Amino acid sequence: MVAVDEAPPPAAAKEKDRGAADPRLQGISDAIRVVPHFPKPGIMFNDITPLLLRPAVFKDAVDMFVERYRGMGIAAVAGIEARGFIFGPAIALAIGAKFIPLRKPKKLPGDVFSESYVLEYGTDCLEMHVGAIEPGDRAVVVDDLVATGGTLSAAIRLLG
Ligand SMILES: O=P(O)(O)OC[C@H]1O[C@H](OP(=O)(O)OP(=O)(O)O)[C@H](O)[C@@H]1O
Ligand SMILES: Nc1ncnc2[nH]cnc12
């Protein structure tokens, strides 16, 4: 799971990073299934659906982001369609932020900003409603994984 913000971690978080890895990480990692050659030869597909079937592990994944971002003045959690919609809203509600869906093309009915990007297996585009993010809003982008980083870069450009 990934979440991106542009702020340095607070001192307390940096202190914690120097210690042992969070024990929840192993359970989260173990609950993600790697499927070789899906959906195309050569792609190692990271499938989060087994994690979603285990509520305690699903909660650990959400909690780790909530603990990281709570109290940091985050105004918006932007979730990337489709799998960022699974984790993003729970994180947004827990930290008291608005949720902004970053959608695939032609799904949003209002005026949109669009950003195209290149994927591991194709190209795509993300759209966001004009006015969803406001000047000065501090935002976190949530998705299930980063592969080439193209999707994440497009999301950051959209919010920028
Ligand atoms: O780092 P990248 O190379 O850009 O790839 C990562 C993106 O790919 C996957 O979504 P996908 O495009 O497969 O869409 P989906 O969630 O709608 O299936 C994943 O959920 C990320 O959004
Ligand atoms: N390796 C991967 N696993 C799951 N989703 C993906 N989207 C792009 N690359 C992926």
Coordinates of N, CA, C and O in Angstrom, one line a residue, residues 11 14 26 35 48-49 61 63-64 66-67 77 79 96 101 128 136 143 146:
A11 N 9.2 14.6 14.0 CA 10.3 14.0 14.8 C 10.0 12.7 15.4 O 10.8 11.8 15.4
K14 N 10.3 10.0 12.9 CA 11.7 9.7 12.5 C 12.3 8.8 13.6 O 13.0 7.9 13.3
Q26 N 4.7 -7.4 8.4 CA 4.9 -8.8 7.9 C 3.6 -9.4 7.6 O 3.4 -10.1 6.6
V35 N 0.9 -13.0 -8.1 CA 0.4 -13.9 -9.2 C 1.3 -13.7 -10.4 O 1.2 -12.6 -11.1
I48 N -4.2 -7.7 -3.8 CA -4.5 -7.4 -2.4 C -5.8 -8.0 -1.9 O -6.2 -7.9 -0.7
T49 N -6.6 -8.7 -2.7 CA -7.9 -9.2 -2.3 C -7.8 -10.2 -1.1 O -8.7 -10.2 -0.3
A61 N -3.5 -2.4 8.0 CA -3.1 -1.6 6.8 C -3.6 -0.1 6.9 O -2.9 0.8 6.8
D63 N -4.8 1.3 9.7 CA -4.3 2.0 10.9 C -2.9 2.6 10.8 O -2.6 3.6 11.3
M64 N -2.1 1.9 10.0 CA -0.7 2.3 9.9 C -0.7 3.7 9.2 O 0.1 4.6 9.5
V66 N -3.3 5.8 9.1 CA -4.0 6.8 10.0 C -3.0 7.3 11.1 O -2.9 8.5 11.4
E67 N -2.2 6.4 11.7 CA -1.2 6.8 12.7 C -0.2 7.7 12.1 O 0.3 8.6 12.8
V77 N -7.6 13.4 1.4 CA -7.1 12.1 1.0 C -7.6 11.9 -0.5 O -8.8 11.9 -0.7
G79 N -7.9 9.3 -3.5 CA -7.8 7.9 -3.7 C -7.8 7.7 -5.2 O -8.5 8.3 -6.0
G96 N -10.1 12.8 9.6 CA -11.0 14.0 9.5 C -10.7 14.8 8.3 O -10.8 16.0 8.3
P101 N -12.0 11.4 -5.0 CA -11.8 10.3 -6.0 C -11.1 10.8 -7.2 O -11.5 11.7 -7.9
M128 N -10.0 14.6 -12.1 CA -10.4 15.1 -10.8 C -11.3 16.3 -11.0 O -11.1 17.1 -11.9
G136 N -3.8 25.7 -0.8 CA -3.4 25.5 0.6 C -3.7 24.2 1.2 O -3.2 23.8 2.3
D143 N -3.1 4.7 -2.8 CA -3.3 3.6 -3.8 C -2.8 2.3 -3.2 O -2.2 2.3 -2.1
V146 N 2.8 0.9 -6.1 CA 3.5 1.7 -7.1 C 4.2 0.7 -7.9 O 4.9 -0.2 -7.4

